[in-house]
Amino acid sequence: MKSNKFTELALKAPEIKQAIKDMPVINKFLQTNSYCTNEISSELAKEINLIDIISKNINDKEISESMHNISKNLFSLVEKLDDQRDVFDYCSNDD
């Protein structure tokens, strides 16, 4: 997790996990959020793959490089969503 807010989220996870232990509504909310985040991440990953395929088939080097950079930036966002999903999964699952 690169951003301070993402780090803050991860550091608070054990406290949140304990606090919601007996709160099924909040627990279910975090589980659903985790599921939705995973769905968004998966869809973004598919689109990133399409961008990569297209960028490799473009003859204009500048446009191809630009598309590749967009793809890298989008992948970074996917990683952040995955980090958020992991924190919510941790908080909402019994260990």
PDB file of N, CA and C in Angstrom:
ATOM      1  N   MET A   1       0.847  -1.173   0.000  1.00  0.00           N
ATOM      2  CA  MET A   1       0.000   0.000   0.000  1.00  0.00           C
ATOM      3  C   MET A   1       0.892   1.235   0.000  1.00  0.00           C
ATOM      4  N   LYS A   2       0.799   2.024  -1.023  1.00  0.00           N
ATOM      5  CA  LYS A   2       1.731   3.110  -1.211  1.00  0.00           C
ATOM      6  C   LYS A   2       1.281   4.409  -0.569  1.00  0.00           C
ATOM      7  N   SER A   3       0.027   4.718  -0.606  1.00  0.00           N
ATOM      8  CA  SER A   3      -0.489   5.983  -0.114  1.00  0.00           C
ATOM      9  C   SER A   3      -0.629   5.956   1.403  1.00  0.00           C
ATOM     10  N   ASN A   4      -0.491   7.118   2.030  1.00  0.00           N
ATOM     11  CA  ASN A   4      -0.664   7.210   3.476  1.00  0.00           C
ATOM     12  C   ASN A   4      -2.050   6.753   3.904  1.00  0.00           C
ATOM     13  N   LYS A   5      -3.066   7.089   3.112  1.00  0.00           N
ATOM     14  CA  LYS A   5      -4.431   6.673   3.445  1.00  0.00           C
ATOM     15  C   LYS A   5      -4.575   5.150   3.373  1.00  0.00           C
ATOM     16  N   PHE A   6      -3.920   4.528   2.408  1.00  0.00           N
ATOM     17  CA  PHE A   6      -3.973   3.065   2.315  1.00  0.00           C
ATOM     18  C   PHE A   6      -3.237   2.432   3.498  1.00  0.00           C
ATOM     19  N   THR A   7      -2.123   3.015   3.881  1.00  0.00           N
ATOM     20  CA  THR A   7      -1.376   2.511   5.042  1.00  0.00           C
ATOM     21  C   THR A   7      -2.213   2.671   6.302  1.00  0.00           C
ATOM     22  N   GLU A   8      -2.851   3.821   6.430  1.00  0.00           N
ATOM     23  CA  GLU A   8      -3.712   4.082   7.577  1.00  0.00           C
ATOM     24  C   GLU A   8      -4.846   3.062   7.650  1.00  0.00           C
ATOM     25  N   LEU A   9      -5.434   2.768   6.503  1.00  0.00           N
ATOM     26  CA  LEU A   9      -6.498   1.772   6.426  1.00  0.00           C
ATOM     27  C   LEU A   9      -5.999   0.413   6.917  1.00  0.00           C
ATOM     28  N   ALA A  10      -4.843   0.014   6.440  1.00  0.00           N
ATOM     29  CA  ALA A  10      -4.283  -1.288   6.826  1.00  0.00           C
ATOM     30  C   ALA A  10      -3.936  -1.334   8.310  1.00  0.00           C
ATOM     31  N   LEU A  11      -3.397  -0.261   8.837  1.00  0.00           N
ATOM     32  CA  LEU A  11      -3.006  -0.238  10.250  1.00  0.00           C
ATOM     33  C   LEU A  11      -4.208  -0.282  11.187  1.00  0.00           C
ATOM     34  N   LYS A  12      -5.327   0.226  10.738  1.00  0.00           N
ATOM     35  CA  LYS A  12      -6.547   0.222  11.561  1.00  0.00           C
ATOM     36  C   LYS A  12      -7.308  -1.097  11.464  1.00  0.00           C
ATOM     37  N   ALA A  13      -6.935  -1.943  10.532  1.00  0.00           N
ATOM     38  CA  ALA A  13      -7.676  -3.181  10.277  1.00  0.00           C
ATOM     39  C   ALA A  13      -7.855  -4.055  11.521  1.00  0.00           C
ATOM     40  N   PRO A  14      -6.809  -4.317  12.322  1.00  0.00           N
ATOM     41  CA  PRO A  14      -7.029  -5.169  13.499  1.00  0.00           C
ATOM     42  C   PRO A  14      -8.063  -4.584  14.473  1.00  0.00           C
ATOM     43  N   GLU A  15      -8.040  -3.257  14.660  1.00  0.00           N
ATOM     44  CA  GLU A  15      -9.019  -2.612  15.537  1.00  0.00           C
ATOM     45  C   GLU A  15     -10.435  -2.750  14.973  1.00  0.00           C
ATOM     46  N   ILE A  16     -10.558  -2.541  13.680  1.00  0.00           N
ATOM     47  CA  ILE A  16     -11.865  -2.650  13.030  1.00  0.00           C
ATOM     48  C   ILE A  16     -12.376  -4.079  13.118  1.00  0.00           C
ATOM     49  N   LYS A  17     -11.486  -5.025  12.860  1.00  0.00           N
ATOM     50  CA  LYS A  17     -11.871  -6.445  12.916  1.00  0.00           C
ATOM     51  C   LYS A  17     -12.446  -6.778  14.290  1.00  0.00           C
ATOM     52  N   GLN A  18     -11.794  -6.317  15.337  1.00  0.00           N
ATOM     53  CA  GLN A  18     -12.258  -6.587  16.688  1.00  0.00           C
ATOM     54  C   GLN A  18     -13.573  -5.863  16.973  1.00  0.00           C
ATOM     55  N   ALA A  19     -13.669  -4.621  16.525  1.00  0.00           N
ATOM     56  CA  ALA A  19     -14.855  -3.811  16.806  1.00  0.00           C
ATOM     57  C   ALA A  19     -16.113  -4.361  16.139  1.00  0.00           C
ATOM     58  N   ILE A  20     -15.968  -4.947  14.959  1.00  0.00           N
ATOM     59  CA  ILE A  20     -17.160  -5.424  14.237  1.00  0.00           C
ATOM     60  C   ILE A  20     -17.449  -6.904  14.456  1.00  0.00           C
ATOM     61  N   LYS A  21     -16.690  -7.520  15.324  1.00  0.00           N
ATOM     62  CA  LYS A  21     -16.835  -8.962  15.557  1.00  0.00           C
ATOM     63  C   LYS A  21     -18.291  -9.367  15.795  1.00  0.00           C
ATOM     64  N   ASP A  22     -19.006  -8.585  16.570  1.00  0.00           N
ATOM     65  CA  ASP A  22     -20.396  -8.901  16.890  1.00  0.00           C
ATOM     66  C   ASP A  22     -21.373  -7.935  16.220  1.00  0.00           C
ATOM     67  N   MET A  23     -20.988  -7.429  15.046  1.00  0.00           N
ATOM     68  CA  MET A  23     -21.846  -6.509  14.294  1.00  0.00           C
ATOM     69  C   MET A  23     -22.051  -7.057  12.890  1.00  0.00           C
ATOM     70  N   PRO A  24     -23.015  -7.969  12.730  1.00  0.00           N
ATOM     71  CA  PRO A  24     -23.188  -8.633  11.444  1.00  0.00           C
ATOM     72  C   PRO A  24     -23.508  -7.691  10.281  1.00  0.00           C
ATOM     73  N   VAL A  25     -24.185  -6.582  10.538  1.00  0.00           N
ATOM     74  CA  VAL A  25     -24.529  -5.657   9.458  1.00  0.00           C
ATOM     75  C   VAL A  25     -23.258  -5.013   8.892  1.00  0.00           C
ATOM     76  N   ILE A  26     -22.389  -4.560   9.767  1.00  0.00           N
ATOM     77  CA  ILE A  26     -21.136  -3.948   9.312  1.00  0.00           C
ATOM     78  C   ILE A  26     -20.238  -5.002   8.684  1.00  0.00           C
ATOM     79  N   ASN A  27     -20.208  -6.162   9.277  1.00  0.00           N
ATOM     80  CA  ASN A  27     -19.407  -7.256   8.733  1.00  0.00           C
ATOM     81  C   ASN A  27     -19.857  -7.582   7.308  1.00  0.00           C
ATOM     82  N   LYS A  28     -21.169  -7.699   7.112  1.00  0.00           N
ATOM     83  CA  LYS A  28     -21.722  -7.984   5.783  1.00  0.00           C
ATOM     84  C   LYS A  28     -21.415  -6.839   4.815  1.00  0.00           C
ATOM     85  N   PHE A  29     -21.473  -5.608   5.295  1.00  0.00           N
ATOM     86  CA  PHE A  29     -21.150  -4.448   4.470  1.00  0.00           C
ATOM     87  C   PHE A  29     -19.705  -4.539   3.968  1.00  0.00           C
ATOM     88  N   LEU A  30     -18.790  -4.864   4.834  1.00  0.00           N
ATOM     89  CA  LEU A  30     -17.386  -4.988   4.429  1.00  0.00           C
ATOM     90  C   LEU A  30     -17.183  -6.151   3.464  1.00  0.00           C
ATOM     91  N   GLN A  31     -17.875  -7.253   3.700  1.00  0.00           N
ATOM     92  CA  GLN A  31     -17.784  -8.379   2.772  1.00  0.00           C
ATOM     93  C   GLN A  31     -18.299  -7.995   1.390  1.00  0.00           C
ATOM     94  N   THR A  32     -19.426  -7.290   1.361  1.00  0.00           N
ATOM     95  CA  THR A  32     -20.006  -6.868   0.086  1.00  0.00           C
ATOM     96  C   THR A  32     -19.096  -5.858  -0.604  1.00  0.00           C
ATOM     97  N   ASN A  33     -18.536  -4.935   0.170  1.00  0.00           N
ATOM     98  CA  ASN A  33     -17.609  -3.963  -0.395  1.00  0.00           C
ATOM     99  C   ASN A  33     -16.402  -4.674  -0.984  1.00  0.00           C
ATOM    100  N   SER A  34     -15.907  -5.662  -0.289  1.00  0.00           N
ATOM    101  CA  SER A  34     -14.771  -6.438  -0.766  1.00  0.00           C
ATOM    102  C   SER A  34     -15.108  -7.129  -2.082  1.00  0.00           C
ATOM    103  N   TYR A  35     -16.288  -7.714  -2.156  1.00  0.00           N
ATOM    104  CA  TYR A  35     -16.735  -8.379  -3.386  1.00  0.00           C
ATOM    105  C   TYR A  35     -16.810  -7.376  -4.534  1.00  0.00           C
ATOM    106  N   CYS A  36     -17.431  -6.227  -4.283  1.00  0.00           N
ATOM    107  CA  CYS A  36     -17.571  -5.198  -5.323  1.00  0.00           C
ATOM    108  C   CYS A  36     -16.213  -4.678  -5.775  1.00  0.00           C
ATOM    109  N   THR A  37     -15.325  -4.469  -4.836  1.00  0.00           N
ATOM    110  CA  THR A  37     -13.985  -4.011  -5.163  1.00  0.00           C
ATOM    111  C   THR A  37     -13.280  -5.033  -6.038  1.00  0.00           C
ATOM    112  N   ASN A  38     -13.454  -6.287  -5.731  1.00  0.00           N
ATOM    113  CA  ASN A  38     -12.855  -7.353  -6.533  1.00  0.00           C
ATOM    114  C   ASN A  38     -13.420  -7.354  -7.955  1.00  0.00           C
ATOM    115  N   GLU A  39     -14.726  -7.152  -8.078  1.00  0.00           N
ATOM    116  CA  GLU A  39     -15.358  -7.107  -9.397  1.00  0.00           C
ATOM    117  C   GLU A  39     -14.807  -5.937 -10.228  1.00  0.00           C
ATOM    118  N   ILE A  40     -14.683  -4.771  -9.611  1.00  0.00           N
ATOM    119  CA  ILE A  40     -14.137  -3.602 -10.306  1.00  0.00           C
ATOM    120  C   ILE A  40     -12.699  -3.870 -10.731  1.00  0.00           C
ATOM    121  N   SER A  41     -11.930  -4.415  -9.832  1.00  0.00           N
ATOM    122  CA  SER A  41     -10.530  -4.727 -10.122  1.00  0.00           C
ATOM    123  C   SER A  41     -10.401  -5.703 -11.286  1.00  0.00           C
ATOM    124  N   SER A  42     -11.240  -6.718 -11.295  1.00  0.00           N
ATOM    125  CA  SER A  42     -11.205  -7.716 -12.376  1.00  0.00           C
ATOM    126  C   SER A  42     -11.562  -7.097 -13.719  1.00  0.00           C
ATOM    127  N   GLU A  43     -12.579  -6.246 -13.729  1.00  0.00           N
ATOM    128  CA  GLU A  43     -12.983  -5.580 -14.970  1.00  0.00           C
ATOM    129  C   GLU A  43     -11.889  -4.643 -15.470  1.00  0.00           C
ATOM    130  N   LEU A  44     -11.277  -3.910 -14.558  1.00  0.00           N
ATOM    131  CA  LEU A  44     -10.164  -3.035 -14.947  1.00  0.00           C
ATOM    132  C   LEU A  44      -9.009  -3.843 -15.539  1.00  0.00           C
ATOM    133  N   ALA A  45      -8.712  -4.966 -14.929  1.00  0.00           N
ATOM    134  CA  ALA A  45      -7.617  -5.813 -15.428  1.00  0.00           C
ATOM    135  C   ALA A  45      -7.894  -6.278 -16.860  1.00  0.00           C
ATOM    136  N   LYS A  46      -9.147  -6.616 -17.152  1.00  0.00           N
ATOM    137  CA  LYS A  46      -9.510  -7.020 -18.516  1.00  0.00           C
ATOM    138  C   LYS A  46      -9.296  -5.869 -19.496  1.00  0.00           C
ATOM    139  N   GLU A  47      -9.685  -4.672 -19.103  1.00  0.00           N
ATOM    140  CA  GLU A  47      -9.527  -3.509 -19.971  1.00  0.00           C
ATOM    141  C   GLU A  47      -8.049  -3.169 -20.167  1.00  0.00           C
ATOM    142  N   ILE A  48      -7.279  -3.337 -19.127  1.00  0.00           N
ATOM    143  CA  ILE A  48      -5.832  -3.098 -19.231  1.00  0.00           C
ATOM    144  C   ILE A  48      -5.218  -4.060 -20.243  1.00  0.00           C
ATOM    145  N   ASN A  49      -5.631  -5.297 -20.194  1.00  0.00           N
ATOM    146  CA  ASN A  49      -5.123  -6.277 -21.164  1.00  0.00           C
ATOM    147  C   ASN A  49      -5.472  -5.874 -22.592  1.00  0.00           C
ATOM    148  N   LEU A  50      -6.682  -5.365 -22.787  1.00  0.00           N
ATOM    149  CA  LEU A  50      -7.077  -4.899 -24.120  1.00  0.00           C
ATOM    150  C   LEU A  50      -6.224  -3.716 -24.568  1.00  0.00           C
ATOM    151  N   ILE A  51      -5.975  -2.789 -23.660  1.00  0.00           N
ATOM    152  CA  ILE A  51      -5.116  -1.643 -23.985  1.00  0.00           C
ATOM    153  C   ILE A  51      -3.728  -2.131 -24.381  1.00  0.00           C
ATOM    154  N   ASP A  52      -3.203  -3.089 -23.643  1.00  0.00           N
ATOM    155  CA  ASP A  52      -1.874  -3.633 -23.965  1.00  0.00           C
ATOM    156  C   ASP A  52      -1.852  -4.276 -25.346  1.00  0.00           C
ATOM    157  N   ILE A  53      -2.892  -5.036 -25.659  1.00  0.00           N
ATOM    158  CA  ILE A  53      -2.970  -5.693 -26.973  1.00  0.00           C
ATOM    159  C   ILE A  53      -3.030  -4.644 -28.085  1.00  0.00           C
ATOM    160  N   ILE A  54      -3.873  -3.658 -27.889  1.00  0.00           N
ATOM    161  CA  ILE A  54      -4.012  -2.601 -28.901  1.00  0.00           C
ATOM    162  C   ILE A  54      -2.712  -1.820 -29.054  1.00  0.00           C
ATOM    163  N   SER A  55      -2.087  -1.478 -27.937  1.00  0.00           N
ATOM    164  CA  SER A  55      -0.863  -0.662 -28.003  1.00  0.00           C
ATOM    165  C   SER A  55       0.264  -1.386 -28.736  1.00  0.00           C
ATOM    166  N   LYS A  56       0.284  -2.694 -28.655  1.00  0.00           N
ATOM    167  CA  LYS A  56       1.322  -3.467 -29.352  1.00  0.00           C
ATOM    168  C   LYS A  56       1.085  -3.522 -30.854  1.00  0.00           C
ATOM    169  N   ASN A  57      -0.157  -3.260 -31.262  1.00  0.00           N
ATOM    170  CA  ASN A  57      -0.501  -3.327 -32.679  1.00  0.00           C
ATOM    171  C   ASN A  57      -0.599  -1.961 -33.350  1.00  0.00           C
ATOM    172  N   ILE A  58      -0.211  -0.928 -32.640  1.00  0.00           N
ATOM    173  CA  ILE A  58      -0.236   0.420 -33.205  1.00  0.00           C
ATOM    174  C   ILE A  58       1.156   0.745 -33.740  1.00  0.00           C
ATOM    175  N   ASN A  59       1.191   1.238 -34.959  1.00  0.00           N
ATOM    176  CA  ASN A  59       2.471   1.548 -35.601  1.00  0.00           C
ATOM    177  C   ASN A  59       3.097   2.844 -35.099  1.00  0.00           C
ATOM    178  N   ASP A  60       2.292   3.762 -34.599  1.00  0.00           N
ATOM    179  CA  ASP A  60       2.799   5.035 -34.103  1.00  0.00           C
ATOM    180  C   ASP A  60       3.424   4.810 -32.722  1.00  0.00           C
ATOM    181  N   LYS A  61       4.747   4.946 -32.641  1.00  0.00           N
ATOM    182  CA  LYS A  61       5.476   4.636 -31.407  1.00  0.00           C
ATOM    183  C   LYS A  61       5.033   5.533 -30.245  1.00  0.00           C
ATOM    184  N   GLU A  62       4.811   6.802 -30.517  1.00  0.00           N
ATOM    185  CA  GLU A  62       4.417   7.739 -29.466  1.00  0.00           C
ATOM    186  C   GLU A  62       3.062   7.353 -28.868  1.00  0.00           C
ATOM    187  N   ILE A  63       2.116   7.032 -29.711  1.00  0.00           N
ATOM    188  CA  ILE A  63       0.790   6.622 -29.231  1.00  0.00           C
ATOM    189  C   ILE A  63       0.892   5.288 -28.493  1.00  0.00           C
ATOM    190  N   SER A  64       1.663   4.378 -29.029  1.00  0.00           N
ATOM    191  CA  SER A  64       1.845   3.073 -28.388  1.00  0.00           C
ATOM    192  C   SER A  64       2.447   3.224 -26.991  1.00  0.00           C
ATOM    193  N   GLU A  65       3.469   4.054 -26.866  1.00  0.00           N
ATOM    194  CA  GLU A  65       4.092   4.287 -25.555  1.00  0.00           C
ATOM    195  C   GLU A  65       3.118   4.967 -24.597  1.00  0.00           C
ATOM    196  N   SER A  66       2.349   5.905 -25.114  1.00  0.00           N
ATOM    197  CA  SER A  66       1.365   6.595 -24.293  1.00  0.00           C
ATOM    198  C   SER A  66       0.323   5.607 -23.759  1.00  0.00           C
ATOM    199  N   MET A  67      -0.146   4.734 -24.618  1.00  0.00           N
ATOM    200  CA  MET A  67      -1.119   3.721 -24.194  1.00  0.00           C
ATOM    201  C   MET A  67      -0.501   2.769 -23.173  1.00  0.00           C
ATOM    202  N   HIS A  68       0.750   2.433 -23.365  1.00  0.00           N
ATOM    203  CA  HIS A  68       1.433   1.557 -22.413  1.00  0.00           C
ATOM    204  C   HIS A  68       1.531   2.242 -21.040  1.00  0.00           C
ATOM    205  N   ASN A  69       1.822   3.534 -21.023  1.00  0.00           N
ATOM    206  CA  ASN A  69       1.890   4.270 -19.757  1.00  0.00           C
ATOM    207  C   ASN A  69       0.531   4.351 -19.084  1.00  0.00           C
ATOM    208  N   ILE A  70      -0.504   4.541 -19.878  1.00  0.00           N
ATOM    209  CA  ILE A  70      -1.865   4.532 -19.323  1.00  0.00           C
ATOM    210  C   ILE A  70      -2.158   3.173 -18.697  1.00  0.00           C
ATOM    211  N   SER A  71      -1.762   2.136 -19.381  1.00  0.00           N
ATOM    212  CA  SER A  71      -1.958   0.781 -18.876  1.00  0.00           C
ATOM    213  C   SER A  71      -1.249   0.585 -17.541  1.00  0.00           C
ATOM    214  N   LYS A  72      -0.027   1.052 -17.442  1.00  0.00           N
ATOM    215  CA  LYS A  72       0.736   0.934 -16.185  1.00  0.00           C
ATOM    216  C   LYS A  72       0.050   1.701 -15.060  1.00  0.00           C
ATOM    217  N   ASN A  73      -0.441   2.892 -15.367  1.00  0.00           N
ATOM    218  CA  ASN A  73      -1.127   3.683 -14.342  1.00  0.00           C
ATOM    219  C   ASN A  73      -2.414   3.015 -13.890  1.00  0.00           C
ATOM    220  N   LEU A  74      -3.144   2.465 -14.822  1.00  0.00           N
ATOM    221  CA  LEU A  74      -4.371   1.743 -14.471  1.00  0.00           C
ATOM    222  C   LEU A  74      -4.063   0.510 -13.634  1.00  0.00           C
ATOM    223  N   PHE A  75      -2.985  -0.186 -13.971  1.00  0.00           N
ATOM    224  CA  PHE A  75      -2.606  -1.360 -13.194  1.00  0.00           C
ATOM    225  C   PHE A  75      -2.270  -0.974 -11.751  1.00  0.00           C
ATOM    226  N   SER A  76      -1.658   0.191 -11.580  1.00  0.00           N
ATOM    227  CA  SER A  76      -1.370   0.681 -10.232  1.00  0.00           C
ATOM    228  C   SER A  76      -2.669   0.880  -9.448  1.00  0.00           C
ATOM    229  N   LEU A  77      -3.699   1.363 -10.114  1.00  0.00           N
ATOM    230  CA  LEU A  77      -4.998   1.527  -9.458  1.00  0.00           C
ATOM    231  C   LEU A  77      -5.619   0.178  -9.102  1.00  0.00           C
ATOM    232  N   VAL A  78      -5.440  -0.789  -9.974  1.00  0.00           N
ATOM    233  CA  VAL A  78      -5.935  -2.140  -9.689  1.00  0.00           C
ATOM    234  C   VAL A  78      -5.255  -2.684  -8.434  1.00  0.00           C
ATOM    235  N   GLU A  79      -3.958  -2.460  -8.319  1.00  0.00           N
ATOM    236  CA  GLU A  79      -3.243  -2.928  -7.124  1.00  0.00           C
ATOM    237  C   GLU A  79      -3.779  -2.260  -5.855  1.00  0.00           C
ATOM    238  N   LYS A  80      -4.110  -0.981  -5.938  1.00  0.00           N
ATOM    239  CA  LYS A  80      -4.674  -0.277  -4.781  1.00  0.00           C
ATOM    240  C   LYS A  80      -6.044  -0.845  -4.416  1.00  0.00           C
ATOM    241  N   LEU A  81      -6.866  -1.115  -5.418  1.00  0.00           N
ATOM    242  CA  LEU A  81      -8.161  -1.742  -5.152  1.00  0.00           C
ATOM    243  C   LEU A  81      -7.980  -3.117  -4.513  1.00  0.00           C
ATOM    244  N   ASP A  82      -7.010  -3.865  -4.998  1.00  0.00           N
ATOM    245  CA  ASP A  82      -6.747  -5.187  -4.427  1.00  0.00           C
ATOM    246  C   ASP A  82      -6.285  -5.078  -2.974  1.00  0.00           C
ATOM    247  N   ASP A  83      -5.478  -4.073  -2.686  1.00  0.00           N
ATOM    248  CA  ASP A  83      -5.044  -3.844  -1.301  1.00  0.00           C
ATOM    249  C   ASP A  83      -6.240  -3.526  -0.410  1.00  0.00           C
ATOM    250  N   GLN A  84      -7.137  -2.669  -0.917  1.00  0.00           N
ATOM    251  CA  GLN A  84      -8.331  -2.322  -0.155  1.00  0.00           C
ATOM    252  C   GLN A  84      -9.195  -3.559   0.067  1.00  0.00           C
ATOM    253  N   ARG A  85      -9.363  -4.355  -0.976  1.00  0.00           N
ATOM    254  CA  ARG A  85     -10.140  -5.589  -0.852  1.00  0.00           C
ATOM    255  C   ARG A  85      -9.540  -6.499   0.217  1.00  0.00           C
ATOM    256  N   ASP A  86      -8.228  -6.623   0.221  1.00  0.00           N
ATOM    257  CA  ASP A  86      -7.564  -7.490   1.197  1.00  0.00           C
ATOM    258  C   ASP A  86      -7.810  -7.022   2.632  1.00  0.00           C
ATOM    259  N   VAL A  87      -7.782  -5.709   2.836  1.00  0.00           N
ATOM    260  CA  VAL A  87      -8.042  -5.173   4.182  1.00  0.00           C
ATOM    261  C   VAL A  87      -9.478  -5.469   4.589  1.00  0.00           C
ATOM    262  N   PHE A  88     -10.434  -5.232   3.687  1.00  0.00           N
ATOM    263  CA  PHE A  88     -11.830  -5.501   4.016  1.00  0.00           C
ATOM    264  C   PHE A  88     -12.065  -6.993   4.240  1.00  0.00           C
ATOM    265  N   ASP A  89     -11.418  -7.821   3.443  1.00  0.00           N
ATOM    266  CA  ASP A  89     -11.521  -9.272   3.660  1.00  0.00           C
ATOM    267  C   ASP A  89     -11.016  -9.643   5.044  1.00  0.00           C
ATOM    268  N   TYR A  90      -9.871  -9.107   5.404  1.00  0.00           N
ATOM    269  CA  TYR A  90      -9.290  -9.396   6.718  1.00  0.00           C
ATOM    270  C   TYR A  90     -10.247  -8.988   7.828  1.00  0.00           C
ATOM    271  N   CYS A  91     -10.817  -7.775   7.710  1.00  0.00           N
ATOM    272  CA  CYS A  91     -11.704  -7.280   8.754  1.00  0.00           C
ATOM    273  C   CYS A  91     -12.979  -8.089   8.883  1.00  0.00           C
ATOM    274  N   SER A  92     -13.484  -8.599   7.784  1.00  0.00           N
ATOM    275  CA  SER A  92     -14.803  -9.229   7.814  1.00  0.00           C
ATOM    276  C   SER A  92     -14.771 -10.751   7.928  1.00  0.00           C
ATOM    277  N   ASN A  93     -13.600 -11.347   7.916  1.00  0.00           N
ATOM    278  CA  ASN A  93     -13.510 -12.808   8.033  1.00  0.00           C
ATOM    279  C   ASN A  93     -13.056 -13.213   9.412  1.00  0.00           C
ATOM    280  N   ASP A  94     -13.674 -14.274   9.903  1.00  0.00           N
ATOM    281  CA  ASP A  94     -13.264 -14.817  11.202  1.00  0.00           C
ATOM    282  C   ASP A  94     -11.977 -15.616  11.030  1.00  0.00           C
ATOM    283  N   ASP A  95     -11.028 -15.334  11.884  1.00  0.00           N
ATOM    284  CA  ASP A  95      -9.758 -16.092  11.865  1.00  0.00           C
ATOM    285  C   ASP A  95      -9.589 -16.817  13.174  1.00  0.00           C
TER     286      ASP A  95
END
